[in-house]
Short mmCIF file of C-alpha atoms in Angstrom, two decimals:
data_model
loop_
_atom_site.label_atom_id
_atom_site.label_comp_id
_atom_site.label_asym_id
_atom_site.label_seq_id
_atom_site.Cartn_x
_atom_site.Cartn_y
_atom_site.Cartn_z
CA MET K 1 26.90 28.71 -15.13
CA ALA K 2 23.38 29.99 -15.52
CA LYS K 3 22.12 26.41 -16.07
CA ASN K 4 23.69 25.17 -12.84
CA THR K 5 22.20 28.13 -10.90
CA ALA K 6 18.76 27.33 -12.32
CA PHE K 7 19.11 23.71 -11.32
CA PHE K 8 19.85 24.62 -7.66
CA ARG K 9 16.86 26.97 -7.67
CA PHE K 10 14.66 23.95 -8.35
CA ASN K 11 11.30 24.26 -6.63
CA VAL K 12 12.05 22.01 -3.63
CA ARG K 13 12.28 22.17 0.13
CA PRO K 14 15.94 21.35 0.44
CA TRP K 15 15.89 19.56 3.81
CA VAL K 16 12.87 17.56 2.75
CA PHE K 17 13.98 16.60 -0.73
CA TRP K 18 17.79 16.11 -0.66
CA PRO K 19 18.53 13.93 2.44
CA PRO K 20 16.17 11.02 1.46
CA PHE K 21 17.19 11.50 -2.22
CA ILE K 22 20.87 11.14 -1.36
CA LEU K 23 20.29 8.35 1.19
CA LEU K 24 18.37 6.31 -1.39
CA ILE K 25 21.18 6.70 -3.93
CA LEU K 26 23.70 5.54 -1.31
CA SER K 27 21.45 2.54 -0.51
CA VAL K 28 21.51 1.56 -4.14
CA PHE K 29 25.28 1.68 -4.43
CA SER K 30 25.70 -0.12 -1.14
CA SER K 31 23.42 -2.94 -2.36
CA ILE K 32 25.48 -3.12 -5.59
CA PHE K 33 29.01 -3.14 -4.16
CA PHE K 34 28.35 -4.66 -0.75
CA PRO K 35 25.17 -6.73 -1.22
CA ASP K 36 25.71 -9.23 1.56
CA VAL K 37 26.85 -6.71 4.20
CA PHE K 38 24.04 -4.28 3.25
CA ILE K 39 21.26 -6.88 3.38
CA ASP K 40 22.55 -8.43 6.66
CA PHE K 41 22.85 -5.04 8.31
CA ILE K 42 19.33 -3.82 7.49
CA ARG K 43 17.80 -7.28 8.07
CA ASN K 44 19.18 -7.28 11.60
CA ILE K 45 17.55 -3.83 12.18
CA GLN K 46 14.34 -5.13 10.81
CA GLN K 47 14.35 -8.22 12.94
CA ASN K 48 14.92 -6.17 16.09
CA ILE K 49 11.99 -3.97 15.18
CA LEU K 50 9.64 -6.93 14.47
CA THR K 51 10.71 -8.59 17.78
CA ASN K 52 10.58 -5.63 20.05
CA PHE K 53 7.72 -3.68 18.64
CA SER K 54 5.43 -6.43 17.44
CA LEU K 55 2.79 -5.89 20.06
CA GLY K 56 2.90 -2.18 19.43
CA PHE K 57 2.09 -2.59 15.70
CA SER K 58 -0.82 -4.87 16.49
CA TRP K 59 -2.33 -2.90 19.33
CA VAL K 60 -2.10 0.52 17.60
CA SER K 61 -3.63 -0.96 14.50
CA PHE K 62 -6.50 -2.47 16.53
CA ALA K 63 -6.97 0.88 18.30
CA MET K 64 -7.10 2.72 14.94
CA THR K 65 -9.78 0.32 13.77
CA LEU K 66 -11.91 0.92 16.78
CA LEU K 67 -11.41 4.69 16.48
CA THR K 68 -12.51 4.60 12.82
CA ILE K 69 -15.73 2.82 13.82
CA ALA K 70 -16.36 5.28 16.62
CA VAL K 71 -15.90 8.33 14.33
CA PHE K 72 -18.13 6.78 11.64
CA PHE K 73 -21.12 6.60 14.02
CA SER K 74 -20.39 9.84 15.92
CA PRO K 75 -21.84 13.32 15.24
CA LEU K 76 -18.46 14.24 13.61
CA GLY K 77 -19.54 12.06 10.75
CA LYS K 78 -21.88 14.89 9.57
CA TYR K 79 -19.03 17.44 9.19
CA LYS K 80 -18.09 18.44 5.68
CA ILE K 81 -14.40 18.58 4.91
CA GLY K 82 -13.54 22.14 3.87
CA GLY K 83 -16.70 23.71 5.26
CA GLU K 84 -20.35 23.78 4.30
CA SER K 85 -19.59 25.68 1.07
CA ALA K 86 -16.88 23.27 -0.09
CA ILE K 87 -17.63 21.55 -3.42
CA PRO K 88 -16.22 18.11 -4.35
CA ARG K 89 -13.78 18.00 -7.20
CA LEU K 90 -14.44 14.35 -8.03
CA ASN K 91 -17.62 12.34 -8.45
CA ARG K 92 -18.08 9.35 -6.13
CA ILE K 93 -17.10 6.60 -8.62
CA SER K 94 -13.92 8.42 -9.66
CA TRP K 95 -13.08 9.15 -6.05
CA PHE K 96 -13.55 5.50 -5.01
CA ALA K 97 -11.52 4.30 -8.04
CA ILE K 98 -8.63 6.60 -7.16
CA VAL K 99 -8.64 5.57 -3.49
CA LEU K 100 -8.75 1.85 -4.22
CA CYS K 101 -6.00 1.93 -6.83
CA THR K 102 -3.82 4.22 -4.74
CA THR K 103 -3.89 1.99 -1.74
CA ILE K 104 -3.69 -1.57 -3.11
CA ALA K 105 -1.22 -1.08 -5.99
CA VAL K 106 -0.25 -4.59 -7.09
CA GLY K 107 -0.86 -6.01 -3.61
CA ILE K 108 -4.13 -7.89 -4.16
CA LEU K 109 -2.88 -9.18 -7.53
CA PHE K 110 0.45 -10.45 -6.13
CA TRP K 111 -0.57 -11.77 -2.71
CA GLY K 112 -4.18 -12.89 -3.40
CA SER K 113 -2.81 -16.33 -4.25
CA ALA K 114 0.59 -16.46 -2.71
CA GLU K 115 -0.26 -15.50 0.88
CA PRO K 116 -3.12 -17.99 1.58
CA LEU K 117 -1.02 -20.75 0.00
CA SER K 118 1.80 -19.94 2.42
CA HIS K 119 -0.57 -20.13 5.43
CA PHE K 120 -2.02 -23.37 4.10
CA LEU K 121 1.41 -25.01 3.62
CA PHE K 122 3.05 -23.54 6.71
CA PRO K 123 0.35 -22.79 9.28
CA PRO K 124 1.38 -21.03 12.60
CA ASP K 125 2.62 -23.28 15.43
CA PHE K 126 0.30 -21.59 17.94
CA LYS K 127 -2.81 -22.85 16.16
CA GLY K 128 -1.64 -26.50 16.15
CA PHE K 129 -2.96 -27.21 12.64
CA GLU K 130 -1.45 -29.82 10.28
CA SER K 131 -0.02 -28.56 7.06
CA ASN K 132 -2.42 -29.04 4.12
CA SER K 133 -5.36 -29.75 6.41
CA ASP K 134 -8.94 -28.43 6.21
CA GLN K 135 -8.27 -26.44 9.36
CA ALA K 136 -5.19 -24.86 7.79
CA LYS K 137 -7.20 -24.08 4.67
CA SER K 138 -9.94 -22.26 6.60
CA PHE K 139 -7.43 -20.41 8.76
CA ALA K 140 -5.44 -19.39 5.74
CA LEU K 141 -8.48 -17.52 4.35
CA GLY K 142 -9.23 -15.84 7.68
CA ALA K 143 -5.59 -14.71 8.07
CA LEU K 144 -5.67 -13.42 4.49
CA TYR K 145 -8.77 -11.40 5.30
CA PHE K 146 -7.24 -10.07 8.48
CA HIS K 147 -4.15 -8.73 6.66
CA TRP K 148 -6.13 -7.16 3.85
CA GLY K 149 -9.40 -6.07 5.55
CA PHE K 150 -10.71 -3.35 7.83
CA THR K 151 -7.50 -3.03 9.99
CA PRO K 152 -5.05 -1.97 7.25
CA TYR K 153 -7.55 0.42 5.76
CA ALA K 154 -8.08 2.01 9.18
CA ILE K 155 -4.30 2.57 9.21
CA TYR K 156 -4.76 4.69 6.05
CA ALA K 157 -8.10 6.26 6.95
CA VAL K 158 -7.23 7.77 10.36
CA PRO K 159 -4.21 9.94 9.21
CA ALA K 160 -5.91 10.75 5.93
CA LEU K 161 -9.05 12.03 7.71
CA VAL K 162 -7.03 14.05 10.20
CA PHE K 163 -5.02 15.62 7.37
CA ALA K 164 -8.14 16.48 5.40
CA LEU K 165 -9.86 18.06 8.39
CA MET K 166 -6.88 20.10 9.49
CA TYR K 167 -5.59 21.12 6.02
CA TYR K 168 -8.96 22.38 4.70
CA SER K 169 -9.85 23.87 8.07
CA GLY K 170 -6.83 26.14 8.39
CA LYS K 171 -5.31 26.29 4.84
CA SER K 172 -1.99 25.25 6.32
CA ARG K 173 1.21 24.27 4.55
CA PHE K 174 1.02 20.90 2.82
CA SER K 175 2.78 19.02 5.57
CA LEU K 176 2.43 15.98 7.79
CA GLY K 177 2.93 18.21 10.88
CA ILE K 178 -0.52 19.64 10.66
CA MET K 179 -2.00 16.26 11.66
CA LEU K 180 -0.64 16.91 15.17
CA ARG K 181 -1.97 20.49 15.52
CA PRO K 182 -4.72 19.44 17.98
CA MET K 183 -1.96 18.18 20.30
CA ILE K 184 0.86 20.65 19.74
CA GLY K 185 -0.92 23.86 18.69
CA ASN K 186 -0.93 25.77 15.44
CA THR K 187 2.70 26.84 15.47
CA PRO K 188 4.89 23.71 15.71
CA HIS K 189 8.65 24.08 15.41
CA ARG K 190 9.69 24.07 11.71
CA PHE K 191 12.43 21.52 12.50
CA TRP K 192 9.77 19.01 13.67
CA GLU K 193 7.63 19.38 10.54
CA THR K 194 10.61 19.17 8.16
CA GLY K 195 12.07 16.11 9.81
CA LEU K 196 8.69 14.36 9.79
CA ASP K 197 8.12 15.10 6.11
CA MET K 198 11.71 14.01 5.21
CA PHE K 199 11.53 10.69 6.88
CA SER K 200 8.01 9.86 5.64
CA LEU K 201 9.12 10.71 2.09
CA PHE K 202 12.00 8.24 2.45
CA ALA K 203 9.75 5.52 3.80
CA LEU K 204 7.21 5.91 1.02
CA VAL K 205 9.81 5.83 -1.77
CA THR K 206 11.29 2.61 -0.45
CA GLY K 207 7.84 1.17 -0.02
CA MET K 208 6.84 2.06 -3.55
CA ALA K 209 10.16 0.57 -4.80
CA ALA K 210 9.35 -2.67 -2.99
CA ALA K 211 5.82 -2.73 -4.47
CA LEU K 212 7.16 -2.01 -7.95
CA GLY K 213 9.76 -4.77 -7.49
CA ALA K 214 6.97 -7.17 -6.75
CA GLY K 215 5.09 -6.03 -9.78
CA ILE K 216 8.10 -6.33 -12.04
CA LEU K 217 8.77 -9.89 -10.80
CA SER K 218 5.07 -10.80 -11.47
CA LEU K 219 5.18 -9.26 -14.92
CA SER K 220 8.45 -11.01 -15.73
CA GLY K 221 6.95 -14.35 -14.56
CA GLY K 222 4.01 -13.80 -16.93
CA PHE K 223 6.09 -12.85 -19.91
CA LEU K 224 8.57 -15.69 -19.40
CA ALA K 225 5.63 -18.10 -19.31
CA PHE K 226 4.77 -16.95 -22.85
CA PHE K 227 8.39 -16.36 -24.03
CA PRO K 228 10.78 -18.55 -22.02
CA GLU K 229 13.72 -17.65 -24.29
CA LEU K 230 13.72 -13.99 -23.14
CA ASN K 231 16.64 -12.81 -21.05
CA PRO K 232 15.29 -12.11 -17.49
CA THR K 233 17.60 -9.14 -16.80
CA PHE K 234 16.80 -7.51 -20.13
CA LEU K 235 13.12 -8.24 -19.62
CA THR K 236 12.91 -6.62 -16.07
CA GLY K 237 14.68 -3.51 -17.50
CA LEU K 238 12.25 -3.32 -20.40
CA ILE K 239 9.20 -3.73 -18.09
CA THR K 240 10.56 -1.00 -15.74
CA LEU K 241 11.04 1.36 -18.67
CA GLY K 242 7.54 0.70 -19.97
CA ILE K 243 6.03 1.47 -16.59
CA LEU K 244 8.07 4.67 -16.32
CA VAL K 245 7.13 5.93 -19.81
CA THR K 246 3.42 5.33 -19.17
CA PHE K 247 3.67 6.92 -15.74
CA ILE K 248 5.37 10.07 -17.05
CA ILE K 249 2.61 10.52 -19.68
CA SER K 250 -0.06 10.14 -16.98
CA ALA K 251 1.80 12.33 -14.45
CA SER K 252 1.81 15.27 -16.90
CA THR K 253 -2.01 15.37 -17.02
CA GLY K 254 -2.76 15.79 -13.26
CA ILE K 255 -5.27 14.25 -10.85
CA GLU K 256 -8.51 15.13 -12.64
CA LYS K 257 -7.38 13.59 -15.95
CA GLY K 258 -4.47 11.12 -15.81
CA ILE K 259 -4.95 9.62 -12.32
CA LYS K 260 -8.74 9.65 -12.58
CA ASN K 261 -8.87 8.04 -15.97
CA LEU K 262 -6.29 5.37 -15.16
CA SER K 263 -8.14 4.60 -11.88
CA LEU K 264 -11.46 4.21 -13.57
CA PHE K 265 -9.89 1.88 -16.15
CA ASN K 266 -8.19 -0.09 -13.45
CA LEU K 267 -11.42 -0.36 -11.41
CA GLY K 268 -13.23 -1.68 -14.46
CA PHE K 269 -10.41 -4.14 -15.05
CA PHE K 270 -10.65 -5.43 -11.48
CA PHE K 271 -14.36 -6.04 -11.80
CA LEU K 272 -13.90 -7.72 -15.21
CA ILE K 273 -11.18 -10.21 -14.11
CA ALA K 274 -13.10 -11.02 -10.86
CA PHE K 275 -16.28 -11.60 -12.82
CA LEU K 276 -14.48 -13.87 -15.33
CA PHE K 277 -12.85 -15.83 -12.55
CA VAL K 278 -16.22 -16.52 -10.90
CA ILE K 279 -17.95 -17.37 -14.16
CA LEU K 280 -15.22 -19.65 -15.49
CA GLY K 281 -14.24 -21.15 -12.18
CA GLU K 282 -16.07 -23.24 -9.62
CA LYS K 283 -18.83 -20.76 -8.63
CA GLY K 284 -20.12 -22.75 -5.71
CA ARG K 285 -16.67 -23.23 -4.20
CA ILE K 286 -15.77 -19.61 -4.65
CA PHE K 287 -18.90 -18.41 -2.79
CA ASP K 288 -18.13 -20.93 -0.03
CA SER K 289 -14.61 -19.59 0.19
CA ILE K 290 -15.84 -16.01 0.54
CA LEU K 291 -18.27 -17.06 3.34
CA THR K 292 -15.58 -19.13 5.06
CA GLY K 293 -13.14 -16.17 4.83
CA PHE K 294 -15.59 -13.79 6.53
CA SER K 295 -16.42 -16.43 9.23
CA GLN K 296 -12.77 -17.13 10.02
CA TYR K 297 -11.91 -13.44 9.78
CA PHE K 298 -14.38 -12.39 12.52
CA SER K 299 -13.73 -15.47 14.74
CA ASN K 300 -10.00 -14.90 14.73
CA PHE K 301 -10.07 -11.08 14.65
CA THR K 302 -9.54 -10.37 18.33
CA ASP K 303 -6.94 -13.15 18.73
CA LEU K 304 -4.81 -11.95 15.75
CA SER K 305 -5.33 -8.29 16.47
CA LEU K 306 -4.14 -8.46 20.12
CA GLN K 307 -1.79 -11.43 19.60
CA LEU K 308 -3.61 -13.36 22.40
CA SER K 309 -2.03 -16.62 21.34
CA GLY K 310 0.56 -15.69 18.70
CA ALA K 311 2.85 -13.19 20.61
CA GLY K 312 6.51 -13.99 20.02
CA ASN K 313 5.71 -16.47 17.25
CA SER K 314 7.70 -16.28 13.97
CA TRP K 315 4.47 -16.48 11.94
CA THR K 316 3.22 -13.31 13.66
CA TYR K 317 6.49 -11.51 12.97
CA ASP K 318 6.64 -12.69 9.35
CA TRP K 319 3.07 -11.83 8.47
CA SER K 320 0.96 -9.71 10.83
CA THR K 321 3.71 -7.47 12.19
CA PHE K 322 5.44 -7.28 8.84
CA ASN K 323 2.25 -6.34 7.00
CA PHE K 324 1.18 -3.69 9.53
CA ALA K 325 4.69 -2.19 9.54
CA MET K 326 4.53 -1.96 5.74
CA TRP K 327 1.09 -0.30 5.81
CA MET K 328 2.20 2.12 8.49
CA ALA K 329 5.35 3.06 6.57
CA TRP K 330 3.15 4.01 3.64
CA ALA K 331 0.34 5.57 5.64
CA PRO K 332 1.59 9.06 6.51
CA MET K 333 2.56 10.03 2.94
CA THR K 334 -0.40 8.28 1.33
CA ALA K 335 -2.67 10.09 3.80
CA LEU K 336 -1.61 13.44 2.17
CA PHE K 337 -3.02 12.37 -1.19
CA LEU K 338 -6.16 10.68 0.15
CA GLY K 339 -6.85 13.75 2.37
CA LYS K 340 -6.47 16.34 -0.29
CA ILE K 341 -8.88 14.71 -2.76
CA ALA K 342 -11.61 14.49 -0.11
CA VAL K 343 -12.63 18.13 -0.06
CA GLY K 344 -16.38 18.74 -0.12
CA ARG K 345 -17.27 15.35 1.42
CA THR K 346 -18.61 14.58 4.89
CA VAL K 347 -16.52 12.58 7.34
CA ARG K 348 -18.91 9.71 7.05
CA GLU K 349 -18.71 9.68 3.26
CA PHE K 350 -14.89 9.86 3.65
CA LEU K 351 -14.82 6.71 5.80
CA LEU K 352 -17.15 4.84 3.49
CA VAL K 353 -14.95 5.50 0.54
CA ASN K 354 -11.56 5.34 2.22
CA TRP K 355 -12.19 2.56 4.70
CA PHE K 356 -15.37 0.45 4.45
CA PHE K 357 -15.81 -0.07 0.69
CA PRO K 358 -12.13 -0.61 -0.29
CA ALA K 359 -11.73 -3.10 2.58
CA LEU K 360 -14.96 -4.94 1.46
CA PHE K 361 -13.73 -4.99 -2.11
CA CYS K 362 -10.37 -6.50 -1.05
CA LEU K 363 -12.03 -9.13 1.13
CA ILE K 364 -14.30 -10.31 -1.68
CA TRP K 365 -11.34 -10.29 -4.13
CA MET K 366 -9.20 -12.28 -1.74
CA GLY K 367 -12.02 -14.80 -1.20
CA ILE K 368 -12.21 -15.33 -4.96
CA PHE K 369 -8.55 -15.67 -5.73
CA GLY K 370 -7.32 -17.04 -2.39
CA GLY K 371 -10.19 -19.60 -2.21
CA THR K 372 -9.57 -20.80 -5.77
CA THR K 373 -5.83 -21.13 -5.11
CA LEU K 374 -6.43 -23.23 -1.99
CA ASP K 375 -8.91 -25.49 -3.76
CA TYR K 376 -6.35 -26.43 -6.40
CA ALA K 377 -3.51 -26.62 -3.87
CA SER K 378 -5.58 -29.00 -1.74
CA THR K 379 -5.63 -31.58 -4.53
CA ASN K 380 -1.85 -31.44 -5.13
CA PRO K 381 -0.14 -29.75 -2.15
CA GLU K 382 3.32 -31.08 -2.86
CA LEU K 383 3.35 -29.65 -6.36
CA TYR K 384 2.23 -26.23 -5.14
CA LYS K 385 4.76 -26.42 -2.28
CA ASP K 386 7.59 -27.08 -4.67
CA LEU K 387 6.48 -24.32 -6.97
CA PHE K 388 6.17 -21.85 -4.05
CA LEU K 389 9.69 -22.67 -2.68
CA ASN K 390 11.54 -22.97 -6.00
CA SER K 391 9.86 -20.63 -8.44
CA GLY K 392 8.77 -17.94 -5.95
CA PRO K 393 5.32 -16.68 -4.87
CA GLU K 394 4.97 -14.77 -8.13
CA SER K 395 4.56 -18.09 -9.95
CA ILE K 396 1.51 -19.36 -8.02
CA ILE K 397 -1.25 -17.34 -9.72
CA TYR K 398 -0.04 -18.47 -13.17
CA LYS K 399 -0.23 -22.08 -12.02
CA VAL K 400 -3.83 -21.42 -10.88
CA PHE K 401 -4.66 -20.05 -14.39
CA GLU K 402 -3.19 -23.22 -15.91
CA ASP K 403 -5.16 -25.57 -13.64
CA MET K 404 -8.36 -23.59 -14.50
CA GLY K 405 -7.70 -24.30 -18.17
CA TYR K 406 -7.78 -20.64 -19.14
CA PHE K 407 -4.11 -19.79 -18.82
CA LYS K 408 -3.74 -17.53 -21.91
CA ILE K 409 -6.76 -15.28 -21.32
CA PHE K 410 -6.14 -14.88 -17.58
CA ALA K 411 -2.43 -14.45 -17.87
CA GLN K 412 -2.73 -11.79 -20.47
CA LEU K 413 -5.35 -9.89 -18.41
CA PHE K 414 -3.25 -10.35 -15.26
CA ILE K 415 -0.13 -8.89 -16.91
CA LEU K 416 -2.15 -5.86 -18.16
CA GLY K 417 -3.70 -5.46 -14.67
CA ILE K 418 -0.31 -5.42 -12.84
CA PHE K 419 1.05 -2.92 -15.32
CA ILE K 420 -1.88 -0.52 -15.04
CA SER K 421 -2.12 -1.00 -11.30
CA TYR K 422 1.35 0.14 -10.54
CA VAL K 423 1.28 3.03 -12.99
CA THR K 424 -1.91 4.25 -11.24
CA ALA K 425 -0.46 3.83 -7.80
CA ALA K 426 2.85 5.41 -8.77
CA ASP K 427 1.06 8.45 -10.21
CA SER K 428 -1.00 9.21 -7.10
CA SER K 429 1.87 8.43 -4.70
CA THR K 430 4.42 10.52 -6.50
CA ASP K 431 1.85 13.31 -6.50
CA ALA K 432 2.11 13.24 -2.71
CA LEU K 433 5.91 13.02 -2.89
CA ALA K 434 6.01 16.09 -5.17
CA SER K 435 3.55 18.07 -3.09
CA ILE K 436 5.38 17.58 0.16
CA SER K 437 8.82 18.33 -1.30
CA MET K 438 7.72 21.45 -3.23
CA LYS K 439 8.76 24.81 -1.76
CA LYS K 440 6.05 26.86 -3.34
CA GLN K 441 2.33 25.87 -3.73
CA ASP K 442 0.27 27.46 -6.39
CA GLY K 443 -2.89 27.54 -4.25
CA ASP K 444 -4.55 24.55 -5.81
CA PRO K 445 -3.94 21.37 -3.81
CA PHE K 446 -4.86 19.33 -6.88
CA ARG K 447 -1.76 20.66 -8.71
CA SER K 448 1.77 19.46 -8.03
CA ASP K 449 5.10 19.93 -9.73
CA THR K 450 5.21 17.50 -12.73
CA ASN K 451 8.97 17.67 -12.84
CA LEU K 452 9.23 16.51 -9.25
CA LYS K 453 6.73 13.70 -9.92
CA VAL K 454 8.89 12.49 -12.81
CA ILE K 455 12.12 12.66 -10.76
CA TRP K 456 10.67 10.61 -7.97
CA GLY K 457 9.09 8.15 -10.41
CA VAL K 458 12.35 7.63 -12.26
CA LEU K 459 14.32 7.23 -8.99
CA ILE K 460 11.83 4.59 -7.68
CA GLY K 461 11.95 2.70 -10.95
CA PHE K 462 15.71 2.73 -11.01
CA LEU K 463 15.94 1.70 -7.36
CA SER K 464 13.59 -1.20 -7.96
CA TRP K 465 15.39 -2.48 -11.08
CA VAL K 466 18.86 -2.20 -9.52
CA MET K 467 17.76 -4.09 -6.34
CA ILE K 468 16.16 -6.83 -8.37
CA THR K 469 19.20 -7.17 -10.68
CA TYR K 470 21.93 -7.00 -8.02
CA SER K 471 20.68 -7.96 -4.64
CA GLY K 472 17.00 -8.90 -4.92
CA ILE K 473 14.06 -6.86 -3.71
CA ASP K 474 14.51 -7.87 -0.09
CA GLY K 475 16.72 -4.86 0.59
CA VAL K 476 14.12 -2.31 -0.46
CA ARG K 477 11.35 -4.16 1.30
CA ILE K 478 13.25 -4.31 4.53
CA LEU K 479 14.10 -0.59 4.30
CA SER K 480 10.44 0.19 4.00
CA VAL K 481 9.60 -1.90 7.05
CA ILE K 482 12.26 0.04 8.99
CA GLY K 483 10.27 3.09 8.09
CA GLY K 484 7.35 1.59 9.84
CA LEU K 485 8.80 2.10 13.32
CA PRO K 486 8.75 5.95 13.43
CA ALA K 487 5.43 5.74 11.57
CA LEU K 488 4.08 3.60 14.43
CA PHE K 489 4.72 6.39 17.00
CA PHE K 490 3.52 9.15 14.60
CA LEU K 491 0.22 7.31 13.89
CA LEU K 492 -0.28 6.81 17.62
CA LEU K 493 -0.07 10.57 18.04
CA VAL K 494 -2.34 11.19 15.06
CA SER K 495 -4.89 8.80 16.56
CA VAL K 496 -4.82 10.92 19.74
CA SER K 497 -5.36 14.01 17.55
CA LEU K 498 -8.43 12.39 15.94
CA LEU K 499 -9.75 11.46 19.34
CA MET K 500 -9.38 15.09 20.44
CA ILE K 501 -11.23 16.28 17.35
CA LEU K 502 -13.94 13.60 17.95
CA ILE K 503 -14.45 14.91 21.53
CA SER K 504 -14.51 18.60 20.64
CA PRO K 505 -14.75 19.23 16.86
CA SER K 506 -15.76 22.95 17.12
CA LYS K 507 -12.47 23.62 18.97
CA TYR K 508 -10.22 22.34 16.17
CA LEU K 509 -12.30 22.73 12.92
CA ASN K 510 -12.44 26.50 12.34
CA ASN K 511 -14.75 26.47 9.40
CA GLN K 512 -17.28 23.99 10.74
#
């Protein structure tokens, strides 16, 4: 009896922790026992969101990008998060490594080749390009840059900055609600804050499960390329278990050890594989691809941002709206982690490390891998199209390695990179999940409940594996996009809060 009592005294905020926890478990069982009904139901909800709120996702994202630029060049940029006496807890390299690895997870590894190939093979109707044409190839790079550049990082940077400023200014509860304090005052209704934390927690868990699912599929594709006799179901379970064991070890050591060291290793790995790709690949073509990507990115930026020619088009729904909805679903919860590790830094430093440099890194990375993929696909588009449609997007990068003539070395590095990338992202994201679902804080924002981190990590791993095994990863991915709708309205309000702080910083930042 004593054990049960102790369990129910677990250090959680009940209305934040239990509803999403139970809902996620119900989603898993629904996907197992009623896969077709479950997927159809949530896919219909997703399609309605993409159709009816597509312009909202694009315009709010564009506005957040402009707001980020305005803050960067404003007098607010000189303010130090936490006050003039605040001291940074991380050096700049460690800070950048953690931010980069928290935000991209396996995204740039998985989509760096698959997304531009899709745009090349199936260009949008509103552009009027022929499939596999030079025009489609150039546009594919520009669209890739648009979806992984300054706009998505502004979606993260705005709420993260507002949280950092408000949390360290007033020493408030670790909650999403404090981001709206400039608008609603310092004493918002507890029901509002709890509901906001609860839903954002659900959205991030499903988003992480979708990202882990993509990572598991990529890892499985790599291992099966080396060992085709392996059982795919057993292999995905083994990969999931390996990620969870590594994550639990890292989670127990905290931000300033486990997350920092993993992120630094991951950053070094990213630079290594990109360097090898350039050295062993067609250097001239790669640099041309990077320049073409930037050129197409800026020439198409306003059109794609405001949907001047692509409104109502299926390509816009499937790519731009879908991507921004996913980023927005992740943004509120991820902002908590990015905000709390920024203490002691100026606002301008914060935007450099959380917005400009990560976006620039992603753009160069996408130019290297996306450009190389398109070069090989241009010589044999039908083969790549068949591979994309029949073997899945996760198979494309391994085909590129094969065409380069360095399959073994790159495939091994890639498998290691995906593994470490997700462990790093899971560690930092579950830190935010644990922090927001904890009832009692110990006074140090860099410390969260390890038990809660492990519980969330195991649930996410189990959810990903079950979805892959029984109904595919689509269910989890669609659930996370559904979480983007309330996030859209929340981020709009957070942007207004930042605008208010920008206009009158002394009014809202008590310690400045």
